[in-house]
């Protein structure tokens, strides 16, 4: 089968994902413009990435913009686009220094040529075979859209006799997904809501899920460490009797 069979999960375990929610409400509660909430949110990302490297986490997967977020006001979307470019310009040198490998996934083409080429530049600049942390950013991503893309991809490969129906297994789905990591160990959502909002539907099958009542701009390094420490105490049974 021509699908890349290289595993997406590094042997050094612990794949963390975060739904960084609450930027808008944080801005409103501080009498600021919504875009200032997103700007503050990017500053928090920098701190959490640094801590992830210190904690020896293998991957950090962040929800930056969902497929559904396209229905937000144009001005807010424009502010987010500008922040993505600013964040890449400002943070890539530090990422290189920390050996952090940056990857974007989702329908990034919808953001336009300027962002697409910035992303390519950043991914190439941070590429390394011996990285410390895989930093994956979901941009224009939706879990259901990913399923749809995978389904079409499988159908195309079956029709062209590249793969046989009997050969399709869970690994096929993982490998064809746009998500750069297979199994999320710990999923954190800030902002107080207890929902998934179309994030990594397939990859969170056995995740430990933590909901934090704070808005993302108020999330601290200490909160993050607490989440990780609590995760390490959890007995993960994966359906077995142990
Ligand atoms: C999350 O914060 C960031 C994005 C969705 C881009 P929100 O902007 O959703 O913040 P709230 O939920 O409105 O407070
Ligand atoms: C989830 O937050 C998406 C991101 C954090 C990028 P939303 O604010 O879009 O989710 P809902 O609308 O509250 O479900
Ligand atoms: Mg929100």
Coordinates of C-alpha atoms and ligand atoms in Angstrom, one line a residue:
X1 CA 0.0 0.0 0.0
X2 CA 1.4 3.4 -1.0
X3 CA 0.2 5.1 2.2
X4 CA 3.1 6.2 4.3
X5 CA 3.3 3.6 7.1
X6 CA 5.5 5.7 9.3
X7 CA 3.9 6.0 12.7
X8 CA 2.7 9.4 13.7
X9 CA 3.1 8.7 17.4
X10 CA 6.6 9.2 18.7
X11 CA 7.9 6.6 21.1
X12 CA 8.6 9.2 23.7
X13 CA 5.0 9.5 24.8
X14 CA 2.6 12.2 25.9
X15 CA 0.6 13.9 23.2
X16 CA -1.2 16.9 24.5
X17 CA -3.9 18.9 22.7
X18 CA -5.6 22.2 23.8
X19 CA -8.8 23.9 22.8
X20 CA -7.7 27.4 23.6
X21 CA -11.1 29.0 24.3
X22 CA -12.1 32.2 26.0
X23 CA -10.2 35.0 24.2
X24 CA -13.3 36.9 23.3
X25 CA -14.9 36.8 26.8
X26 CA -11.5 37.7 28.3
X27 CA -11.3 40.8 26.1
X28 CA -14.9 41.8 26.9
X29 CA -14.4 41.3 30.7
X30 CA -11.3 43.5 30.5
X31 CA -13.2 46.1 28.4
X32 CA -10.9 45.4 25.4
X33 CA -11.5 44.8 21.7
X34 CA -11.9 41.1 20.8
X35 CA -8.6 41.2 18.8
X36 CA -6.7 42.1 22.0
X37 CA -8.0 38.9 23.5
X38 CA -6.6 36.9 20.6
X39 CA -3.3 38.8 20.9
X40 CA -3.1 38.0 24.5
X41 CA -3.9 34.4 23.6
X42 CA -0.8 34.2 21.4
X43 CA 1.4 35.3 24.3
X44 CA 0.0 32.4 26.3
X45 CA 0.8 30.0 23.5
X46 CA 4.5 31.1 23.7
X47 CA 4.6 30.3 27.5
X48 CA 2.9 26.9 27.1
X49 CA 5.2 25.9 24.3
X50 CA 8.2 26.7 26.4
X51 CA 6.8 24.7 29.3
X52 CA 6.0 21.8 27.0
X53 CA 9.6 21.6 25.9
X54 CA 10.6 21.7 29.6
X55 CA 8.1 18.9 30.4
X56 CA 9.5 16.7 27.7
X57 CA 6.1 16.4 26.0
X58 CA 6.3 14.8 22.5
X59 CA 3.6 16.8 20.8
X60 CA 1.4 19.8 21.5
X61 CA -1.6 20.2 19.2
X62 CA -3.4 23.5 19.4
X63 CA -6.8 24.5 18.1
X64 CA -6.3 28.0 16.7
X65 CA -9.2 28.3 14.2
X66 CA -12.0 25.9 13.5
X67 CA -14.0 25.4 10.2
X68 CA -16.9 26.9 12.0
X69 CA -15.0 30.0 13.0
X70 CA -15.3 31.2 9.4
X71 CA -18.8 32.4 10.4
X72 CA -17.2 35.1 12.7
X73 CA -17.2 38.8 11.8
X74 CA -14.8 39.7 8.9
X75 CA -12.9 42.1 11.1
X76 CA -12.2 39.4 13.7
X77 CA -11.0 37.0 11.0
X78 CA -8.7 39.6 9.5
X79 CA -7.3 40.3 13.0
X80 CA -6.6 36.6 13.5
X81 CA -4.9 36.3 10.0
X82 CA -2.6 39.2 11.0
X83 CA -1.9 37.6 14.3
X84 CA -0.9 34.3 12.6
X85 CA 1.6 36.1 10.4
X86 CA 2.9 38.2 13.4
X87 CA 3.2 35.1 15.6
X88 CA 5.2 33.2 12.9
X89 CA 7.5 36.2 12.4
X90 CA 8.1 36.7 16.1
X91 CA 8.2 33.2 17.4
X92 CA 9.9 31.1 14.7
X93 CA 13.5 32.1 15.8
X94 CA 12.7 30.9 19.3
X95 CA 11.1 27.7 18.1
X96 CA 14.3 27.0 16.1
X97 CA 16.4 27.6 19.2
X98 CA 14.2 25.3 21.2
X99 CA 14.2 22.7 18.4
X100 CA 10.4 22.8 18.2
X101 CA 9.1 21.4 14.9
X102 CA 6.1 23.5 13.7
X103 CA 3.3 22.0 11.6
X104 CA 0.0 23.5 10.5
X105 CA -3.0 21.4 9.5
X106 CA -6.6 22.0 8.3
X107 CA -7.9 23.8 5.3
X108 CA -5.2 26.5 5.4
X109 CA -5.6 27.3 1.7
X110 CA -8.7 29.2 2.7
X111 CA -6.6 31.7 4.5
X112 CA -5.0 32.9 1.3
X113 CA -1.6 32.7 -0.5
X114 CA 0.2 35.0 2.0
X115 CA -0.5 32.8 5.0
X116 CA 0.1 29.6 3.0
X117 CA 3.6 30.7 2.0
X118 CA 4.3 32.0 5.5
X119 CA 3.3 28.6 6.9
X120 CA 5.5 26.8 4.4
X121 CA 8.4 29.0 5.3
X122 CA 7.9 28.4 9.0
X123 CA 7.6 24.7 8.6
X124 CA 10.7 24.5 6.6
X125 CA 12.7 26.7 8.9
X126 CA 11.7 24.6 12.0
X127 CA 12.1 21.2 10.4
X128 CA 14.5 19.0 12.2
X129 CA 15.0 15.2 12.5
X130 CA 15.9 15.5 16.2
X131 CA 13.2 17.9 17.4
X132 CA 12.3 18.4 21.1
X133 CA 8.6 19.0 20.6
X134 CA 6.2 18.7 17.7
X135 CA 4.0 21.8 17.7
X136 CA 0.9 21.2 15.6
X137 CA -1.5 24.1 14.9
X138 CA -5.0 23.5 13.7
X139 CA -6.0 26.3 11.3
X140 CA -9.3 26.1 9.5
X141 CA -9.6 22.6 10.9
X142 CA -12.8 20.6 11.6
X143 CA -12.9 16.9 12.7
X144 CA -15.9 16.2 10.4
X145 CA -14.3 17.8 7.4
X146 CA -11.2 15.6 8.1
X147 CA -13.4 12.5 8.0
X148 CA -14.9 13.7 4.8
X149 CA -11.5 14.2 3.2
X150 CA -10.3 10.8 4.4
X151 CA -13.4 9.1 3.0
X152 CA -12.9 10.7 -0.4
X153 CA -9.2 9.8 -0.3
X154 CA -9.9 6.1 0.5
X155 CA -12.6 5.9 -2.2
X156 CA -10.2 7.4 -4.8
X157 CA -7.5 4.9 -3.8
X158 CA -9.9 2.0 -4.0
X159 CA -11.2 3.0 -7.4
X160 CA -7.7 3.3 -8.8
X161 CA -6.8 -0.1 -7.3
X162 CA -4.1 1.5 -5.1
X163 CA -5.7 -0.2 -2.0
X164 CA -8.2 -3.0 -1.5
X165 CA -11.2 -2.7 0.7
X166 CA -10.0 -5.6 2.8
X167 CA -6.8 -3.8 3.5
X168 CA -8.5 -0.7 5.0
X169 CA -7.9 -0.7 8.8
X170 CA -7.6 1.9 11.6
X171 CA -4.1 2.6 10.5
X172 CA -5.3 3.6 7.0
X173 CA -7.6 6.2 8.6
X174 CA -4.8 7.6 10.9
X175 CA -2.3 7.8 8.1
X176 CA -4.8 9.6 5.7
X177 CA -5.9 12.1 8.4
X178 CA -4.5 15.6 8.1
X179 CA -3.9 15.5 11.8
X180 CA -0.1 15.0 12.5
X181 CA -0.6 12.9 15.6
X182 CA -2.6 9.7 16.1
X183 CA -3.5 9.4 19.8
X184 CA -4.0 12.4 22.0
X185 CA -3.2 11.4 25.7
X186 CA -4.4 14.6 27.3
X187 CA -7.0 17.1 25.9
X188 CA -7.4 20.4 27.8
X189 CA -10.2 22.9 27.1
X190 CA -10.1 26.3 28.7
X191 CA -13.0 28.8 28.7
X192 CA -15.5 26.9 30.9
X193 CA -17.5 25.0 28.2
X194 CA -17.5 21.2 28.3
X195 CA -17.6 20.4 24.6
X196 CA -15.3 19.3 21.8
X197 CA -16.4 21.8 19.1
X198 CA -15.4 19.6 16.2
X199 CA -11.7 19.2 17.3
X200 CA -9.7 15.9 16.9
X201 CA -12.7 13.5 16.8
X202 CA -10.8 10.4 15.8
X203 CA -7.6 11.1 17.8
X204 CA -9.3 11.7 21.2
X205 CA -10.9 8.3 21.4
X206 CA -9.0 7.5 24.6
X207 CA -7.9 10.9 25.7
X208 CA -8.1 12.1 29.3
X209 CA -10.1 15.3 29.0
X210 CA -9.7 18.3 31.4
X211 CA -12.0 21.3 31.4
X212 CA -10.7 24.5 32.9
X213 CA -13.0 27.3 33.8
X214 CA -10.4 30.1 33.2
X215 CA -10.3 31.9 29.9
X216 CA -7.3 31.0 27.7
X217 CA -5.5 34.4 28.3
X218 CA -5.7 33.7 32.1
X219 CA -4.3 30.1 31.7
X220 CA -0.9 29.9 33.4
X221 CA 2.2 27.7 33.2
X222 CA 1.2 26.5 36.7
X223 CA -2.2 25.5 35.5
X224 CA -0.6 23.6 32.7
X225 CA 1.8 21.8 35.0
X226 CA -1.1 20.8 37.2
X227 CA -3.0 19.3 34.3
X228 CA 0.1 17.2 33.4
X229 CA 0.8 16.1 36.9
X230 CA -2.9 15.1 37.3
X231 CA -2.8 13.2 34.0
X232 CA 0.2 11.2 35.2
X233 CA -1.8 9.9 38.2
X234 CA -4.7 8.6 36.1
X235 CA -5.1 4.9 35.6
X236 CA -5.7 4.4 31.8
X237 CA -7.4 1.1 31.2
X238 CA -8.2 1.2 27.5
X239 CA -11.1 -1.1 28.1
X240 CA -9.1 -3.8 29.9
X241 CA -9.7 -5.3 33.3
X242 CA -6.6 -4.4 35.3
Ligands
LIG1 C1 -10.9 31.0 21.1 O1 -11.5 32.1 21.8 C2 -10.2 31.4 19.8 C3 -10.9 31.2 18.6 C4 -11.9 30.5 18.4 C5 -10.2 31.8 17.4 P1 -12.9 32.6 21.4 O2 -12.7 33.8 20.5 O3 -13.8 31.6 21.0 O4 -13.3 33.2 22.8 P2 -14.8 33.2 23.4 O5 -15.2 31.8 23.5 O6 -15.7 34.0 22.5 O7 -14.6 33.8 24.8
LIG2 C1 -13.3 26.2 19.6 O1 -13.8 27.4 20.2 C2 -12.4 26.6 18.5 C3 -11.1 27.2 19.0 C4 -10.7 27.3 20.2 C5 -10.2 27.6 17.9 P1 -15.2 28.0 19.7 O2 -15.4 29.3 20.5 O3 -15.2 28.2 18.3 O4 -16.3 26.9 20.1 P2 -17.8 27.0 20.4 O5 -18.4 27.9 19.3 O6 -17.9 27.7 21.7 O7 -18.3 25.6 20.4
LIG3 MG1 -15.1 30.4 22.1

